[in-house]
XYZ file of C-alpha atoms in Angstrom:
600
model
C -26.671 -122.165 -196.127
C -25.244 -122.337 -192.238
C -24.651 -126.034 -191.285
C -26.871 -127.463 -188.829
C -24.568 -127.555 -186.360
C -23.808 -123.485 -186.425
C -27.620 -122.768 -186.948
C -28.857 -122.464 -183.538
C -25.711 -120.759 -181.597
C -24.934 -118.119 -184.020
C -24.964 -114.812 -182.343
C -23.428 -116.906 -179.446
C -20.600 -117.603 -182.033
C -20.759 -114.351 -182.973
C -20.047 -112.543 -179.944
C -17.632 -115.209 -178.655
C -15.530 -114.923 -182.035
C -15.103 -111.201 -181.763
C -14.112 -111.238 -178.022
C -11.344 -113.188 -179.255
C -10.438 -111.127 -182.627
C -9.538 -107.028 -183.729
C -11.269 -104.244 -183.535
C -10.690 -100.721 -184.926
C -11.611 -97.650 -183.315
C -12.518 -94.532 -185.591
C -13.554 -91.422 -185.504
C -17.205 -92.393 -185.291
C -16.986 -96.122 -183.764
C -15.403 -98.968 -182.831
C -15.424 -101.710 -185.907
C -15.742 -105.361 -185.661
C -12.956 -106.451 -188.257
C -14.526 -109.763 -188.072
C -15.425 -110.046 -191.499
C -12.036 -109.329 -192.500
C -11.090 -112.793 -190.876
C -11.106 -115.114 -193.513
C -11.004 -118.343 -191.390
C -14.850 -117.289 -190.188
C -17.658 -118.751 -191.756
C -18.690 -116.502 -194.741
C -22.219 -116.199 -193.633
C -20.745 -114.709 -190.100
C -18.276 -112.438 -192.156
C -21.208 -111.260 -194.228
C -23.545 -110.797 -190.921
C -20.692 -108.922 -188.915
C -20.522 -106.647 -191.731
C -23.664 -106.105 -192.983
C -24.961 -105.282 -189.343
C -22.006 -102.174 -189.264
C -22.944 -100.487 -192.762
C -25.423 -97.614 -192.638
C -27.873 -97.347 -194.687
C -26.522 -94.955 -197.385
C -23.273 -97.471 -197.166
C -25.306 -100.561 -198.129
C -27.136 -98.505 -200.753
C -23.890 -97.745 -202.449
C -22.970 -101.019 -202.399
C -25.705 -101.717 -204.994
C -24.122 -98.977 -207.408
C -21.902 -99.541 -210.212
C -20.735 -96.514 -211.712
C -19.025 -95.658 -215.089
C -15.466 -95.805 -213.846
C -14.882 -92.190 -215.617
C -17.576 -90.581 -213.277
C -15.387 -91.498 -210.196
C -12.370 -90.765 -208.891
C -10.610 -92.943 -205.926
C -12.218 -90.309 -203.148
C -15.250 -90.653 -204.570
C -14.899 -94.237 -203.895
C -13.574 -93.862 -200.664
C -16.239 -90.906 -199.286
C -19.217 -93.267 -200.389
C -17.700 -96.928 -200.502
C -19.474 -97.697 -203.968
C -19.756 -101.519 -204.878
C -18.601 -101.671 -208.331
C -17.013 -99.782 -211.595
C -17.167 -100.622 -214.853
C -15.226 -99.872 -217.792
C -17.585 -99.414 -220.430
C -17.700 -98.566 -224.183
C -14.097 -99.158 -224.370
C -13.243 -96.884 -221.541
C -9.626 -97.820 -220.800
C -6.646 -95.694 -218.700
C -5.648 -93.752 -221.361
C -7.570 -92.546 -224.382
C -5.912 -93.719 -226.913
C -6.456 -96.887 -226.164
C -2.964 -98.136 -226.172
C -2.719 -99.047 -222.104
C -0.990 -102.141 -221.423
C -1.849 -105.125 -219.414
C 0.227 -102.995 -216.369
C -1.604 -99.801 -217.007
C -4.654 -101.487 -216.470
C -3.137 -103.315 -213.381
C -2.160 -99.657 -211.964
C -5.930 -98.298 -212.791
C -7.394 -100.734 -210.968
C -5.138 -100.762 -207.748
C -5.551 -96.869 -207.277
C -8.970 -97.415 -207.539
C -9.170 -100.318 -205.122
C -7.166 -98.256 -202.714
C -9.659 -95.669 -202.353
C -12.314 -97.792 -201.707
C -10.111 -100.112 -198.805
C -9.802 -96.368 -197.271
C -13.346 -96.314 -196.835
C -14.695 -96.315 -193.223
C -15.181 -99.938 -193.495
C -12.650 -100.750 -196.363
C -14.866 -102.913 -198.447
C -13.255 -103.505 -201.936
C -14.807 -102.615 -204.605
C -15.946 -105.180 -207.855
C -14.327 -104.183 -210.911
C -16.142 -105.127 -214.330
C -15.911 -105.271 -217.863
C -17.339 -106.520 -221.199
C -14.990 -109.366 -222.030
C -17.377 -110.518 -225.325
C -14.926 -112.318 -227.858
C -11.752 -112.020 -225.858
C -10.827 -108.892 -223.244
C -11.649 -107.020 -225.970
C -11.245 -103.924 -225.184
C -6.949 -104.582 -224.239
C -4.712 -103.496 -226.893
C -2.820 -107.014 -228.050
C -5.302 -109.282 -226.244
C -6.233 -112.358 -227.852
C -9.323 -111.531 -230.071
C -11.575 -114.566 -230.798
C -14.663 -115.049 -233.048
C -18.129 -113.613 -232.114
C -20.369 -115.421 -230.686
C -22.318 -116.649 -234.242
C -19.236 -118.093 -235.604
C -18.786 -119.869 -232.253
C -22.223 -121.219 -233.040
C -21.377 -122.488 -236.280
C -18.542 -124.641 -235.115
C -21.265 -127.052 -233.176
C -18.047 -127.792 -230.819
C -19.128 -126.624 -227.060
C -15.533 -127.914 -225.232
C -13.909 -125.408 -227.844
C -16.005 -122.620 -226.389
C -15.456 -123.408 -223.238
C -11.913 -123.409 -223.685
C -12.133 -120.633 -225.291
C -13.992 -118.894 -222.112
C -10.742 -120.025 -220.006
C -8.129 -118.043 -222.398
C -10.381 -115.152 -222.140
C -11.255 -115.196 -218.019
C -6.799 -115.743 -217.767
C -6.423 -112.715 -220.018
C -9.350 -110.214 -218.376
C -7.697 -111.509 -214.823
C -4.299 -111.054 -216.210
C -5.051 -106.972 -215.925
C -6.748 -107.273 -212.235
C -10.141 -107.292 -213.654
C -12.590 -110.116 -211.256
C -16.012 -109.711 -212.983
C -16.905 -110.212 -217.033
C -20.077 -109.281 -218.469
C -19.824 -112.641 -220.698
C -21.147 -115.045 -221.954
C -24.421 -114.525 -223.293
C -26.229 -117.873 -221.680
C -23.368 -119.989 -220.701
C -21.890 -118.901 -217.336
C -19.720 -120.653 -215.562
C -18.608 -120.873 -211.671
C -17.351 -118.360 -210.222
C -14.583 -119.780 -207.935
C -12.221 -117.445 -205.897
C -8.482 -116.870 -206.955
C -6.267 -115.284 -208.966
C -7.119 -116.673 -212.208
C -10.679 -116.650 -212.078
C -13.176 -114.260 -212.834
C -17.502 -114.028 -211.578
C -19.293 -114.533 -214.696
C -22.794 -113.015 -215.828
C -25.274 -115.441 -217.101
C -27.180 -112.651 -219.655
C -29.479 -111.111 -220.671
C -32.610 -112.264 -218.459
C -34.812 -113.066 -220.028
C -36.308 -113.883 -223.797
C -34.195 -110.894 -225.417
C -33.272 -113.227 -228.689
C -37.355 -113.446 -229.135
C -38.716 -110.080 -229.590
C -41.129 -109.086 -232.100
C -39.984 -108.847 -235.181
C -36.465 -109.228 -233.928
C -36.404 -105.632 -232.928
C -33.683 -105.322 -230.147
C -34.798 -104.128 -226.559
C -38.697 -104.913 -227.880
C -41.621 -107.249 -226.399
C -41.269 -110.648 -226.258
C -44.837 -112.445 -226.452
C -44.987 -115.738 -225.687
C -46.996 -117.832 -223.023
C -45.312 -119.129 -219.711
C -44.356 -122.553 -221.266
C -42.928 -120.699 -223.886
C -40.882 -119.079 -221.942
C -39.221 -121.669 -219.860
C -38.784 -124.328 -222.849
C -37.100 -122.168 -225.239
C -35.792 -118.868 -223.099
C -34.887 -120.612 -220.048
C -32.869 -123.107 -220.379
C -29.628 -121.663 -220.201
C -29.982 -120.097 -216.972
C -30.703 -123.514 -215.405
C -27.626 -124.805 -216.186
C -25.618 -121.668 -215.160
C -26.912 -121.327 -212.131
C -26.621 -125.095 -211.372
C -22.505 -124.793 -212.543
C -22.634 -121.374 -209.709
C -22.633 -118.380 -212.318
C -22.175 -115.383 -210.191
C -24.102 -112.706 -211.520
C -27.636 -112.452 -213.715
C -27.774 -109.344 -215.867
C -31.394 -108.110 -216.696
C -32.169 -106.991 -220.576
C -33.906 -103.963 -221.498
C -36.637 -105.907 -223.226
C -40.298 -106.666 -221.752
C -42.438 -109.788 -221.458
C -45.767 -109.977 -222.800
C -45.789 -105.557 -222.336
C -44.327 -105.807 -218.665
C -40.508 -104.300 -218.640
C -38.124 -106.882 -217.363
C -36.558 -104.805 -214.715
C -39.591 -104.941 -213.187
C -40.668 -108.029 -213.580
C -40.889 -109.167 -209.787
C -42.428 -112.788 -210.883
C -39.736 -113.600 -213.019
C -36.659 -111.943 -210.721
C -37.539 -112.866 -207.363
C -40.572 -115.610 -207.420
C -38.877 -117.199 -209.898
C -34.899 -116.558 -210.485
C -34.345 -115.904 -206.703
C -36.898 -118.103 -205.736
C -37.792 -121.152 -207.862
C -34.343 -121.631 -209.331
C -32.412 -120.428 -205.831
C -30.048 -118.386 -207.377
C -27.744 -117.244 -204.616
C -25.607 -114.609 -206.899
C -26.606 -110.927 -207.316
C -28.983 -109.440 -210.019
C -27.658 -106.503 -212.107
C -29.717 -104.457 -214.618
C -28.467 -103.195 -217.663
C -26.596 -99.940 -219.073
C -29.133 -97.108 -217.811
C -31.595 -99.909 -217.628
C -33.541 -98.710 -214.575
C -33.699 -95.110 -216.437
C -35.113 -96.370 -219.858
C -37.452 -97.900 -217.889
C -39.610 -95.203 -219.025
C -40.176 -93.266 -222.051
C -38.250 -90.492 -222.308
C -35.573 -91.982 -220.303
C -35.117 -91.113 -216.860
C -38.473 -89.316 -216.817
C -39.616 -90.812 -213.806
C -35.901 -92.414 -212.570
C -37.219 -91.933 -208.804
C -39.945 -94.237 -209.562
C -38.196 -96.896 -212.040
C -36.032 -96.999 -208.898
C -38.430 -97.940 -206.646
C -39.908 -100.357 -208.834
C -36.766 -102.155 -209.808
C -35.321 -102.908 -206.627
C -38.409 -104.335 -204.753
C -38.539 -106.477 -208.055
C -35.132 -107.888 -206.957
C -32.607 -106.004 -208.752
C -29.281 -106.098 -206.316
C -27.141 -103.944 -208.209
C -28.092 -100.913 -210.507
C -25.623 -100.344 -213.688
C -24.699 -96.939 -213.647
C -26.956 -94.333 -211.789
C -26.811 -91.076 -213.284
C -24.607 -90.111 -210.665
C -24.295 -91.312 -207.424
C -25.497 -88.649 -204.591
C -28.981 -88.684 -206.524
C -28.791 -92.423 -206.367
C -27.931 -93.040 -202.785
C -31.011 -89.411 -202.237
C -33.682 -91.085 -203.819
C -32.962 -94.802 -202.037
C -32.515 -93.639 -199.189
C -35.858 -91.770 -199.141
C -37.547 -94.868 -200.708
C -36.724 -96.726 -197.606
C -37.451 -94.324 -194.855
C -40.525 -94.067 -196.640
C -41.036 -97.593 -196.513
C -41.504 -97.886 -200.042
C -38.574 -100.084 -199.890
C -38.355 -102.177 -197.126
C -35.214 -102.813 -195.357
C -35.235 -106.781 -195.598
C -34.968 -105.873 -199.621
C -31.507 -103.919 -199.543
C -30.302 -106.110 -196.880
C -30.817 -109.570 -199.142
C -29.542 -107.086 -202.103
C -26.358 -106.028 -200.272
C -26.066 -109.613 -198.662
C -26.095 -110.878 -202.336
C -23.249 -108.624 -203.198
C -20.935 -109.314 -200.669
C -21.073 -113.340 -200.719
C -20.099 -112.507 -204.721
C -17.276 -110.221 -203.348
C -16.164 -112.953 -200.456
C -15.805 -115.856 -202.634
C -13.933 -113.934 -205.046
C -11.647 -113.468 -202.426
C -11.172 -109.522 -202.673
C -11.362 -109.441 -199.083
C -7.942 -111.131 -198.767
C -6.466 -109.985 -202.224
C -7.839 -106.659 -203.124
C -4.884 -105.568 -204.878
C -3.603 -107.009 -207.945
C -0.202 -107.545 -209.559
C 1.777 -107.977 -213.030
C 2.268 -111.976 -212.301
C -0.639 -113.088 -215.402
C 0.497 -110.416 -217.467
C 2.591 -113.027 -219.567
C -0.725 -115.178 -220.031
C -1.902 -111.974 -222.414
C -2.087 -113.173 -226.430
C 0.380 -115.813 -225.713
C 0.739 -117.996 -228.523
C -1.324 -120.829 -227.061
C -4.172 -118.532 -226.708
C -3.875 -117.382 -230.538
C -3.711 -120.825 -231.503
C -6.536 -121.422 -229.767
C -8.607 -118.452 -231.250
C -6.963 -119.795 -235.230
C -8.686 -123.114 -234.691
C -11.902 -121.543 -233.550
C -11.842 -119.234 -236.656
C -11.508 -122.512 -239.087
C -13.696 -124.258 -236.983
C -16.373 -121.539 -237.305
C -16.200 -121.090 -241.626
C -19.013 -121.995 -243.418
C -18.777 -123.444 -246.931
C -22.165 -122.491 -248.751
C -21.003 -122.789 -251.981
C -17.859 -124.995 -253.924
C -18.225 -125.059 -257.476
C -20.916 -125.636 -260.086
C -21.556 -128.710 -258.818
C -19.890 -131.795 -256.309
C -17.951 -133.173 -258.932
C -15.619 -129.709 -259.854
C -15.048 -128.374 -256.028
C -12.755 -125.246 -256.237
C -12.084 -125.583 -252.468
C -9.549 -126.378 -251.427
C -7.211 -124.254 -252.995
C -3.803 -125.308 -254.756
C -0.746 -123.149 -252.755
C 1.268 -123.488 -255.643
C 0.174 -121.813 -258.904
C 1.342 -118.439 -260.868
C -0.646 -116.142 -259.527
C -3.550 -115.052 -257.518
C -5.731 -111.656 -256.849
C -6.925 -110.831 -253.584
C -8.867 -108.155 -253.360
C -11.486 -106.327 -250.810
C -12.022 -103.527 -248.246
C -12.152 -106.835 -245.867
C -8.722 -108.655 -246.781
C -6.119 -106.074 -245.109
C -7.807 -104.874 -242.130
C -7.517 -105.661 -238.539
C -10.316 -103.829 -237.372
C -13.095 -104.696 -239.810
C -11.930 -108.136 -239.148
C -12.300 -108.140 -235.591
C -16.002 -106.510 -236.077
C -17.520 -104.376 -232.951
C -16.662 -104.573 -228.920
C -12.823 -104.317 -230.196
C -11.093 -101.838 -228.724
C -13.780 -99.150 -228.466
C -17.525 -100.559 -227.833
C -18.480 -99.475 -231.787
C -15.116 -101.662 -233.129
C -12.510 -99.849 -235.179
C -12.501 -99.765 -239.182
C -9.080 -98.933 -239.633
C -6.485 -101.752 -240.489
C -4.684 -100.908 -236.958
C -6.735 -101.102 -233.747
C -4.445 -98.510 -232.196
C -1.731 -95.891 -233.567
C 0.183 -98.914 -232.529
C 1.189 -101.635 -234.444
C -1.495 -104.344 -235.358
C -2.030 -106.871 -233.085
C -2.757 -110.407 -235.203
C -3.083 -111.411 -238.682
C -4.549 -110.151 -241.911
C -6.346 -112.295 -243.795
C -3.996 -110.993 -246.607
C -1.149 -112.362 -244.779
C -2.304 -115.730 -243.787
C -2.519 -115.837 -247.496
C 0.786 -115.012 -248.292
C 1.963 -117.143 -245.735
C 0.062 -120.372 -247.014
C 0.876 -120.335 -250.221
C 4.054 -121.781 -252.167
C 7.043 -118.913 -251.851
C 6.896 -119.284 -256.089
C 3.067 -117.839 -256.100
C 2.708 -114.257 -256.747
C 0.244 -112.065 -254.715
C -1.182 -109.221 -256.196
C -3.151 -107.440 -253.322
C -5.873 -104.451 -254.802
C -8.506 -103.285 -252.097
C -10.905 -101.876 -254.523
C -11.141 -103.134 -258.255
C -8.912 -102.167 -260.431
C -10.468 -101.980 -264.377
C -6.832 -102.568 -266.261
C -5.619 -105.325 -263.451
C -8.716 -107.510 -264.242
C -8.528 -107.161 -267.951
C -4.794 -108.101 -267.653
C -6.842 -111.778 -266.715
C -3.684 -113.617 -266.123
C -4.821 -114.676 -262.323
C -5.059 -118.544 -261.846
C -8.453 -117.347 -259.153
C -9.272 -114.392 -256.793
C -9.830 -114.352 -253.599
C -11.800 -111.894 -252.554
C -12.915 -110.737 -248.924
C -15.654 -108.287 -248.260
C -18.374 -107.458 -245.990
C -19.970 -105.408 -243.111
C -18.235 -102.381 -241.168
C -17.838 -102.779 -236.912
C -21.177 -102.049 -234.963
C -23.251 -103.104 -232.250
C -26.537 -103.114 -231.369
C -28.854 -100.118 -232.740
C -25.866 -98.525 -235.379
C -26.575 -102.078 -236.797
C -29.814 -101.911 -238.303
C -30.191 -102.038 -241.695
C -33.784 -102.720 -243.787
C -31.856 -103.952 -246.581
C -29.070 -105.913 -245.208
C -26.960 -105.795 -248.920
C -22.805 -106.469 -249.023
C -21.855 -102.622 -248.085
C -20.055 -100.606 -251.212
C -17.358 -100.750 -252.315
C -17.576 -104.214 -251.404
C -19.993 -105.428 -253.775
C -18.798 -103.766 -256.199
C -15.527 -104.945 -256.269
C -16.867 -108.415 -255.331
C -19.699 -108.210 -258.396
C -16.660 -107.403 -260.855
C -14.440 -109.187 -260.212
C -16.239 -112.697 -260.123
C -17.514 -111.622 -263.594
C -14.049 -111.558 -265.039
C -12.196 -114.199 -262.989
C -12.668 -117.572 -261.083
C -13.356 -115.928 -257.832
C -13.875 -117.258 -253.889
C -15.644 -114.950 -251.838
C -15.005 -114.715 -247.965
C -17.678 -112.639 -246.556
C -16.915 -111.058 -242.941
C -20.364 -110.404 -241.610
C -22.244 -110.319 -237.609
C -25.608 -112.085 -239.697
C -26.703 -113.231 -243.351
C -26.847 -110.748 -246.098
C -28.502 -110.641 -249.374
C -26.409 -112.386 -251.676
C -28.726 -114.355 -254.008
C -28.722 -112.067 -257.150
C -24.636 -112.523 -257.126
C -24.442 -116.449 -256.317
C -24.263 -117.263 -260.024
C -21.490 -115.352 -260.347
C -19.681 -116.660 -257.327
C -17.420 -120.073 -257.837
C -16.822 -120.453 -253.945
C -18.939 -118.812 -251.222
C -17.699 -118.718 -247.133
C -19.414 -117.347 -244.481
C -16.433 -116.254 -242.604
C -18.209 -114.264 -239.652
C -16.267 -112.134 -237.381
C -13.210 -113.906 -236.781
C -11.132 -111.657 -234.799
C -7.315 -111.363 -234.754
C -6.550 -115.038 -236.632
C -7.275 -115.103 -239.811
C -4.346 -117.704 -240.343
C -7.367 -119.663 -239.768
C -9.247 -118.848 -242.865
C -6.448 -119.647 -244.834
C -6.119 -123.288 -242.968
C -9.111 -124.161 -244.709
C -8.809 -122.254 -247.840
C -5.928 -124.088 -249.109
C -6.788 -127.293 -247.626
C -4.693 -127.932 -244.403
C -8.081 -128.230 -243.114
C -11.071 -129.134 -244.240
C -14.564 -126.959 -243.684
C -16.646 -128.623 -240.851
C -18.703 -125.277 -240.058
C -22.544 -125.550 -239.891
C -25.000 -121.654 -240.332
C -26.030 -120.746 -236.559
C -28.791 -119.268 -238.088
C -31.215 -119.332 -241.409
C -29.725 -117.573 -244.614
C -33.279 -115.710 -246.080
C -33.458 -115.465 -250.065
C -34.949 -111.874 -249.453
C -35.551 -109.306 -246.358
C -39.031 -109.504 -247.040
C -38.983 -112.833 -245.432
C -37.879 -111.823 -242.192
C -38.254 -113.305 -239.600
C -37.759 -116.571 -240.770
C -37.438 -119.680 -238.379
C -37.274 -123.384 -238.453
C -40.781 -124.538 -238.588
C -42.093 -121.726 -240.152
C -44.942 -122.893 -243.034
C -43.656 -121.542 -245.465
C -39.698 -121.792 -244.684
C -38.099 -121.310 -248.152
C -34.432 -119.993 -247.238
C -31.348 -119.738 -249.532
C -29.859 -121.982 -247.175
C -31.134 -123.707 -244.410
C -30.269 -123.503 -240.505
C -27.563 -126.169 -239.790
C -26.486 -126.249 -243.723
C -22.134 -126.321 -244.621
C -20.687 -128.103 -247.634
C -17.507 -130.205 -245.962
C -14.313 -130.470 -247.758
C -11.506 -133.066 -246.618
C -7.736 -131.785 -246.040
C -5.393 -132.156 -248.838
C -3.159 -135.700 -248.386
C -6.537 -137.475 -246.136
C -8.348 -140.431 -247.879
């Protein structure tokens, strides 16, 4: 808002201001650099600008474009508003860029849009989901359900500081994180805009079915869907990104009640909208059937910014027509593009486009993996310790003759780490590059907990003669679910993938066995509990897994609480809290506690 006192003056200001500043003279005109003038009042930068842009240059502004479809003239002929590097798109395909490749990438880029005609920078973006996860050697924290089940919100915001220092570290301003708990976005260097997401009800679907209906009445709506996005936009969260899902049948991109009446409106959000990957096109069935009309129909519902157009001269056509046609009208792009450039202004591109190698140092420091270790044994759940409370196997002794640890899950990087590592899909290999592995095995955090006279005997699969040998004090043995994300997720069965449970099912029948299950969500494992002496719910714990064995053996005890219901069967999904006939294997909010070895 303009203070009183500059309300009624303004174009006075205006024109006396740029008497007394720059202009440029161009081929085409003379430009007001005004806006480049960073002691003016932001709403008179944004006017002076805004006023100068054509109409296909304000248009472009509300593009952001797969940063493989451009090049830096491509950014400079059209002056496009943002890129995003998406699916693990990195500078070089092999994923092995470091923090000053990225740094490089991003400053040729910026250059060709600061050669534009009016040299507005462009915003870069990225998914930054458990850590800037898609940098080789970044710090690589748990996802977001094993940050639910450590009940500790100042750990997750500090956690959300380690990871905007690390995504700024490589010139990157704008994260596509967290899901529901944005945070300001503030300019400078070590800041980055945030995206409150994904607007609005996507965790209530039918049937859980991703990118499905959610049904549900208005009060519904704002007392359980809502809430997050009050409290983001009251802390300043920068951007809102719209989900693919619809409300009671209506599509969410479209939804002008909820994204203008009521976001823009109601709540006076003063950041930009963005829609989703190809959200606009799969606004229709096929996708992109009728993209000149999902268009149309997404932007007057208040959508600022469109997530990658299928290619940017169609884009900027099929606006453009909109508007001359009055289908759009002009007040709508100008609030869109207005929007924009207040994010881009108090990020402080304007004055620091460019970026440099000076946070490069902040990237998987040790601070940041210590932080990400405590959040992994923060985030274990105990379900099961023994027969009973009186003979708890957990925690472990470190000093004994000799222990098995086995699994597909126990010497692997990349199944550790789970999906949106590295690529967008995750990496099953035990390296997340060709390079070498970046953080710790849960294999060796074992070996470096226990006592240096304990003998590890590491077999990924089962081995029939080394569990007949039965001369192992206990096994430890680590197993679970392969990287995905989203759709190459779903599963109707939901059982401990092979080999996995079959090297977990034998050997727990031949020797005192704990089982550490690396999983995204609960799995069947009630035919096998009988079987099983200790039982954690590890989740997805990313590069640390010196913090599994911090609780395994005792230095700390297990605090973690299920983010979620664990079912007995699939054929009781959904199941909720409050449900009538809520009969789970464990309930939401259960976690058997164990004390560190030496407290009273």
């Amino acid at each position: 808002m303009i203070p009183r006192f500059m309300q009624v003056p303004l174009m006075g200001l205006v024109l006396l201001f740029a008497s007394c500043s720059g202009t440029v003279m161009t081929q085409d005109s003379t430009i007001n650099t005004l806006y480049k003038d960073p002691k003016q009042h932001m709403n008179i930068r944004i006017k002076v600008l805004l006023d100068q842009m054509t109409l296909e240059e304000k248009i472009a502004q509300m593009a952001q474009i797969d940063k493989r479809q451009v090049t830096a003239e491509t950014l400079r002929e059209y002056s496009i508003g943002s890129l995003i590097s998406a699916a693990g798109a990195t500078p070089h395909e092999n994923h092995s860029a470091t923090p000053e490749d990225w740094v490089d990438m991003l400053n040729d880029y910026q250059r060709g849009s600061l050669s534009s005609r009016l040299g507005i920078p462009m915003l870069y973006a990225i998914d930054s989901v458990h850590g800037h996860n898609s940098l080789y050697k970044a710090t690589i924290f748990p996802h977001n359900v094993g940050l639910g089940a450590t009940r500790d919100p100042e750990l997750v915001k500090r956690i959300g500081t380690a990871t905007t220092v690390e995504t700024r570290a490589t010139g990157i301003p704008y994260a596509f994180s967290p899901c529901i708990a944005g945070v300001p976005y503030i300019g400078g260097r070590d800041k980055v805009a945030a995206c409150a997401k994904h607007f609005v009800g996507d965790g209530g679907t039918i049937r859980g079915i991703d990118e499905n209906n959610t049904v549900i009445d208005w009060h519904g709506l704002l007392s359980i869907h809502m809430p997050g996005y009050y409290h983001s936009i009251i802390k300043g969260v920068a951007t809102v990104i719209v989900f693919y899902s619809s409300w009671n049948g209506e599509k969410m991109h479209g939804n002008k009640n909820l994204i203008t009446n009521f976001l823009k409106g109601t709540l006076n959000f003063k950041g930009f909208v963005i829609s989703d990957w190809n959200g606009v096109d799969r606004m229709t069935y096929p996708w992109s059937s009728n993209y000149s009309n999902s268009l149309l129909t997404a932007i007057n519902a208040g959508i600022d910014m469109v997530m990658v157009p299928p290619n940017i001269t169609e884009f900027l056509n099929i606006v453009t027509s909109h508007v001359k046609n009055k289908l759009i009208p002009m007040s709508r792009i100008d609030d869109a593009v207005r929007r924009i450039l207040r994010t881009k202004f108090t990020l402080g591109l304007f004055e620091n486009p460019l970026t440099d190698y000076s946070l490069v140092d902040h990237i998987g420091k040790q601070a940041h993996r210590n932080l990400a270790r405590e959040a992994v044994r923060k985030s274990l759940v105990l379900l099961k310790n023994g027969e009973n409370d009186k003979s708890p196997l957990l925690p472990l002794p470190k000093k004994t003759s000799k222990i098995l640890v086995a699994g597909s899950h126990a010497n692997n990087i990349g199944l550790q780490c789970g999906g949106w590592t590295i690529t967008w899909q995750g990496i099953s290999s035990k390296n997340l590059t060709d390079g070498t592995t970046a953080g710790t095995t849960i294999l060796n955090a074992i070996s470096t907990a226990v006592d240096p006279s304990t003998e590890i005997v590491y077999s990924e699969n089962h081995d029939d003669a080394l569990l007949k040998a039965n001369n192992f004090s206990y096994a430890i043995v680590v197993v679970g679910e392969p990287p995905y994300v989203e759709g190459s997720g779903d599963n109707l069965n939901l059982t401990i993938p092979e080999p996995g449970l079959r090297t977990m099912t034998n050997v727990c029948r031949s020797i005192k066995c704990i089982v550490v299950l690396i999983l995204g969500r609960p799995l069947v494992i009630e035919p096998y509990l009988s079987s099983i002496n200790a039982l954690v719910a590890a989740w997805l714990p990313g590069t640390e897994g010196q913090g599994v064995a911090d609780v395994l053996f005792g230095d700390y005890g297990f605090t973690g609480k299920l983010p979620r219901t664990w079912f007995r069967t699939v054929d009781q999904l959904p199941m909720n809290v409050g449900d009538k006939h809520y009969d789970p294997l464990f309930p939401f909010g259960f976690g058997l506690t164990t004390k560190p070895i030496g407290s009273s």
